[in-house]
């Protein structure tokens, strides 16, 4: 449940990042990027802190300066036929990719967003009837799941269906051995979908 929750929030951030990257207006881009770090269903106090907002503004200022500089490097008029035959020099200039810069900014800011995600999840799911001793475990789960989904590509869990064959390269058995899956004790952590196993899961065979 936590992983799904974090995945939806991260997907919203990524979508808004891509939308922001195709706009050259400074003010519009700043507004769009600022929205990355607010959650639609969160309460007003579940937004970024003043320090986080200042860091976003500083990073975006640097990003836009690089983007505007790159635009000055390009000719305003087509190159004439005569100039095409002028000698060239083997000078390689690394281009500035705005989308890549925005993704890098998103990744750098992701960890600072963990407390916001934790608060948003607890506000949505926690009530006075819940067992207080479970809260530290849940908070840690939110941290792990959030850091999984902000990777590119996303890390993920794998849970096989009951009755399928036991895959010993992905799972350890729980209290007995067997050839078919009965239930899952702990899912497999994958580097990404169809990627390599980061941490084996635990299951109970039939």
Short mmCIF file of C-alpha atoms in Angstrom, two decimals:
data_model
loop_
_atom_site.label_atom_id
_atom_site.label_comp_id
_atom_site.label_asym_id
_atom_site.label_seq_id
_atom_site.Cartn_x
_atom_site.Cartn_y
_atom_site.Cartn_z
CA UNK A 1 0.00 0.00 0.00
CA UNK A 2 2.83 2.40 0.85
CA UNK A 3 4.69 1.56 -2.35
CA UNK A 4 1.57 2.26 -4.45
CA UNK A 5 1.00 5.53 -2.59
CA UNK A 6 4.59 6.69 -3.20
CA UNK A 7 4.45 5.58 -6.84
CA UNK A 8 1.42 7.77 -7.56
CA UNK A 9 3.07 10.80 -5.96
CA UNK A 10 6.33 10.25 -7.81
CA UNK A 11 4.46 9.83 -11.11
CA UNK A 12 2.77 13.19 -10.55
CA UNK A 13 6.15 14.80 -9.93
CA UNK A 14 7.65 13.30 -13.10
CA UNK A 15 4.70 14.38 -15.25
CA UNK A 16 4.89 17.94 -13.99
CA UNK A 17 8.65 17.99 -14.49
CA UNK A 18 8.27 17.00 -18.15
CA UNK A 19 5.57 19.63 -18.67
CA UNK A 20 7.81 22.27 -17.12
CA UNK A 21 10.79 21.33 -19.27
CA UNK A 22 9.05 22.23 -22.56
CA UNK A 23 8.21 25.79 -21.53
CA UNK A 24 10.74 28.57 -21.98
CA UNK A 25 8.91 31.12 -19.87
CA UNK A 26 10.85 31.54 -16.63
CA UNK A 27 7.85 32.42 -14.49
CA UNK A 28 5.69 29.59 -15.82
CA UNK A 29 8.48 27.06 -15.40
CA UNK A 30 9.07 28.12 -11.82
CA UNK A 31 5.39 27.76 -10.98
CA UNK A 32 5.23 24.31 -12.61
CA UNK A 33 8.39 23.11 -10.84
CA UNK A 34 7.18 24.45 -7.50
CA UNK A 35 4.06 22.33 -7.92
CA UNK A 36 6.24 19.23 -8.00
CA UNK A 37 6.72 19.45 -4.29
CA UNK A 38 3.10 19.93 -3.27
CA UNK A 39 0.56 17.13 -3.03
CA UNK A 40 -2.97 17.64 -4.25
CA UNK A 41 -4.53 15.76 -1.35
CA UNK A 42 -2.18 17.09 1.32
CA UNK A 43 -3.25 19.71 3.84
CA UNK A 44 -1.78 23.23 3.66
CA UNK A 45 0.95 22.48 6.22
CA UNK A 46 2.15 19.49 4.16
CA UNK A 47 4.04 21.63 1.65
CA UNK A 48 7.72 22.44 1.27
CA UNK A 49 9.51 24.45 3.93
CA UNK A 50 10.88 27.92 3.26
CA UNK A 51 14.42 26.54 3.00
CA UNK A 52 13.33 23.89 0.47
CA UNK A 53 11.52 26.52 -1.58
CA UNK A 54 14.62 28.73 -1.54
CA UNK A 55 16.75 25.78 -2.72
CA UNK A 56 14.33 25.05 -5.57
CA UNK A 57 14.45 28.69 -6.65
CA UNK A 58 18.27 28.79 -6.51
CA UNK A 59 18.64 25.59 -8.53
CA UNK A 60 16.09 26.70 -11.11
CA UNK A 61 17.80 30.08 -11.50
CA UNK A 62 21.03 28.29 -12.37
CA UNK A 63 19.20 25.95 -14.75
CA UNK A 64 17.50 28.77 -16.66
CA UNK A 65 20.75 30.75 -16.93
CA UNK A 66 22.36 27.74 -18.61
CA UNK A 67 19.38 27.33 -20.91
CA UNK A 68 19.41 31.00 -21.96
CA UNK A 69 23.16 30.84 -22.52
CA UNK A 70 22.76 27.84 -24.79
CA UNK A 71 20.18 29.71 -26.88
CA UNK A 72 22.73 32.50 -27.49
CA UNK A 73 25.18 30.00 -28.97
CA UNK A 74 22.83 29.17 -31.82
CA UNK A 75 22.80 31.36 -34.98
CA UNK A 76 19.76 33.60 -35.41
CA UNK A 77 19.87 33.22 -39.21
CA UNK A 78 20.57 30.15 -41.39
CA UNK A 79 24.24 29.55 -42.22
CA UNK A 80 25.05 30.73 -45.78
CA UNK A 81 26.42 28.36 -48.42
CA UNK A 82 29.79 30.17 -48.41
CA UNK A 83 30.23 29.79 -44.66
CA UNK A 84 29.54 26.09 -44.85
CA UNK A 85 32.90 25.65 -46.62
CA UNK A 86 34.89 27.58 -44.02
CA UNK A 87 37.39 25.48 -42.03
CA UNK A 88 36.03 24.00 -38.84
CA UNK A 89 37.84 23.39 -35.59
CA UNK A 90 37.60 20.25 -33.52
CA UNK A 91 36.10 21.88 -30.45
CA UNK A 92 33.47 19.87 -28.62
CA UNK A 93 31.00 21.74 -26.46
CA UNK A 94 28.82 19.70 -24.16
CA UNK A 95 25.21 20.81 -24.75
CA UNK A 96 22.92 21.68 -21.87
CA UNK A 97 19.86 19.44 -21.74
CA UNK A 98 17.10 21.14 -19.76
CA UNK A 99 15.10 17.94 -19.24
CA UNK A 100 18.14 16.14 -17.82
CA UNK A 101 18.83 19.06 -15.50
CA UNK A 102 15.25 19.04 -14.24
CA UNK A 103 15.41 15.29 -13.61
CA UNK A 104 18.65 15.76 -11.71
CA UNK A 105 17.03 18.49 -9.62
CA UNK A 106 14.06 16.21 -8.94
CA UNK A 107 16.37 13.45 -7.72
CA UNK A 108 18.37 15.81 -5.52
CA UNK A 109 15.19 17.14 -3.92
CA UNK A 110 13.57 13.72 -3.47
CA UNK A 111 15.23 12.87 -0.18
CA UNK A 112 14.31 16.24 1.32
CA UNK A 113 10.69 15.44 0.44
CA UNK A 114 10.60 12.27 2.59
CA UNK A 115 9.10 14.00 5.69
CA UNK A 116 6.37 15.51 3.50
CA UNK A 117 5.48 12.12 2.02
CA UNK A 118 5.51 10.52 5.48
CA UNK A 119 3.17 13.16 6.87
CA UNK A 120 0.86 12.95 3.84
CA UNK A 121 0.59 9.16 4.15
CA UNK A 122 -0.06 9.22 7.90
CA UNK A 123 -2.65 11.97 7.48
CA UNK A 124 -4.46 9.81 4.93
CA UNK A 125 -4.15 6.42 6.64
CA UNK A 126 -3.49 6.81 10.38
CA UNK A 127 -6.12 7.26 13.06
CA UNK A 128 -6.40 6.94 16.84
CA UNK A 129 -7.30 3.25 16.59
CA UNK A 130 -3.94 2.30 15.03
CA UNK A 131 -1.19 0.66 17.08
CA UNK A 132 1.28 3.40 18.00
CA UNK A 133 4.22 0.98 18.23
CA UNK A 134 3.87 0.29 14.49
CA UNK A 135 4.42 3.92 13.48
CA UNK A 136 8.28 3.84 13.40
CA UNK A 137 8.15 0.78 11.13
CA UNK A 138 5.60 2.44 8.83
CA UNK A 139 7.64 5.64 8.66
CA UNK A 140 10.73 3.64 7.68
CA UNK A 141 8.71 1.77 5.04
CA UNK A 142 7.65 5.10 3.55
CA UNK A 143 11.29 6.21 3.32
CA UNK A 144 12.37 2.97 1.58
CA UNK A 145 9.43 2.96 -0.86
CA UNK A 146 9.80 6.64 -1.71
CA UNK A 147 13.51 6.26 -2.48
CA UNK A 148 12.65 3.23 -4.64
CA UNK A 149 10.09 5.03 -6.81
CA UNK A 150 12.15 8.18 -7.44
CA UNK A 151 14.90 6.16 -9.15
CA UNK A 152 15.01 6.05 -12.94
CA UNK A 153 13.91 3.41 -13.72
CA UNK A 154 11.91 2.74 -10.57
CA UNK A 155 12.87 -0.07 -8.27
CA UNK A 156 9.97 -2.40 -7.60
CA UNK A 157 8.65 -5.40 -5.66
CA UNK A 158 7.72 -8.74 -7.17
CA UNK A 159 4.99 -10.96 -5.70
CA UNK A 160 4.22 -14.28 -7.44
CA UNK A 161 0.72 -15.71 -7.46
CA UNK A 162 -0.26 -18.54 -5.16
CA UNK A 163 0.22 -21.93 -6.79
CA UNK A 164 3.03 -20.90 -9.13
CA UNK A 165 6.40 -22.65 -9.02
CA UNK A 166 8.85 -21.62 -6.32
CA UNK A 167 11.80 -19.70 -7.76
CA UNK A 168 14.74 -20.33 -5.42
CA UNK A 169 16.86 -17.69 -7.17
CA UNK A 170 14.39 -15.04 -6.01
CA UNK A 171 12.93 -16.46 -2.78
CA UNK A 172 13.99 -18.13 0.42
CA UNK A 173 11.54 -20.58 2.00
CA UNK A 174 9.95 -19.84 5.35
CA UNK A 175 9.24 -22.80 7.66
CA UNK A 176 9.03 -25.67 5.19
CA UNK A 177 10.10 -26.69 1.70
CA UNK A 178 7.89 -27.29 -1.33
CA UNK A 179 7.51 -26.68 -5.06
CA UNK A 180 4.46 -24.41 -5.23
CA UNK A 181 3.82 -20.99 -3.64
CA UNK A 182 1.37 -20.94 -0.76
CA UNK A 183 1.76 -17.35 0.48
CA UNK A 184 4.34 -14.56 0.54
CA UNK A 185 6.05 -13.54 3.76
CA UNK A 186 8.15 -10.79 2.14
CA UNK A 187 8.32 -9.72 -1.54
CA UNK A 188 11.39 -9.67 -3.77
CA UNK A 189 13.04 -6.27 -4.22
CA UNK A 190 14.00 -5.73 -7.88
CA UNK A 191 16.40 -3.19 -9.37
CA UNK A 192 13.59 -2.43 -11.82
CA UNK A 193 10.79 -4.34 -13.55
CA UNK A 194 12.36 -7.48 -15.08
CA UNK A 195 15.70 -6.34 -13.63
CA UNK A 196 18.10 -8.12 -11.30
CA UNK A 197 17.25 -9.12 -7.71
CA UNK A 198 18.42 -6.63 -5.08
CA UNK A 199 17.07 -8.55 -2.09
CA UNK A 200 15.51 -12.01 -2.05
CA UNK A 201 11.96 -12.44 -0.80
CA UNK A 202 10.57 -15.02 1.62
CA UNK A 203 7.65 -17.33 0.89
CA UNK A 204 5.87 -20.33 2.35
CA UNK A 205 5.57 -23.26 -0.07
CA UNK A 206 2.63 -25.66 -0.13
#
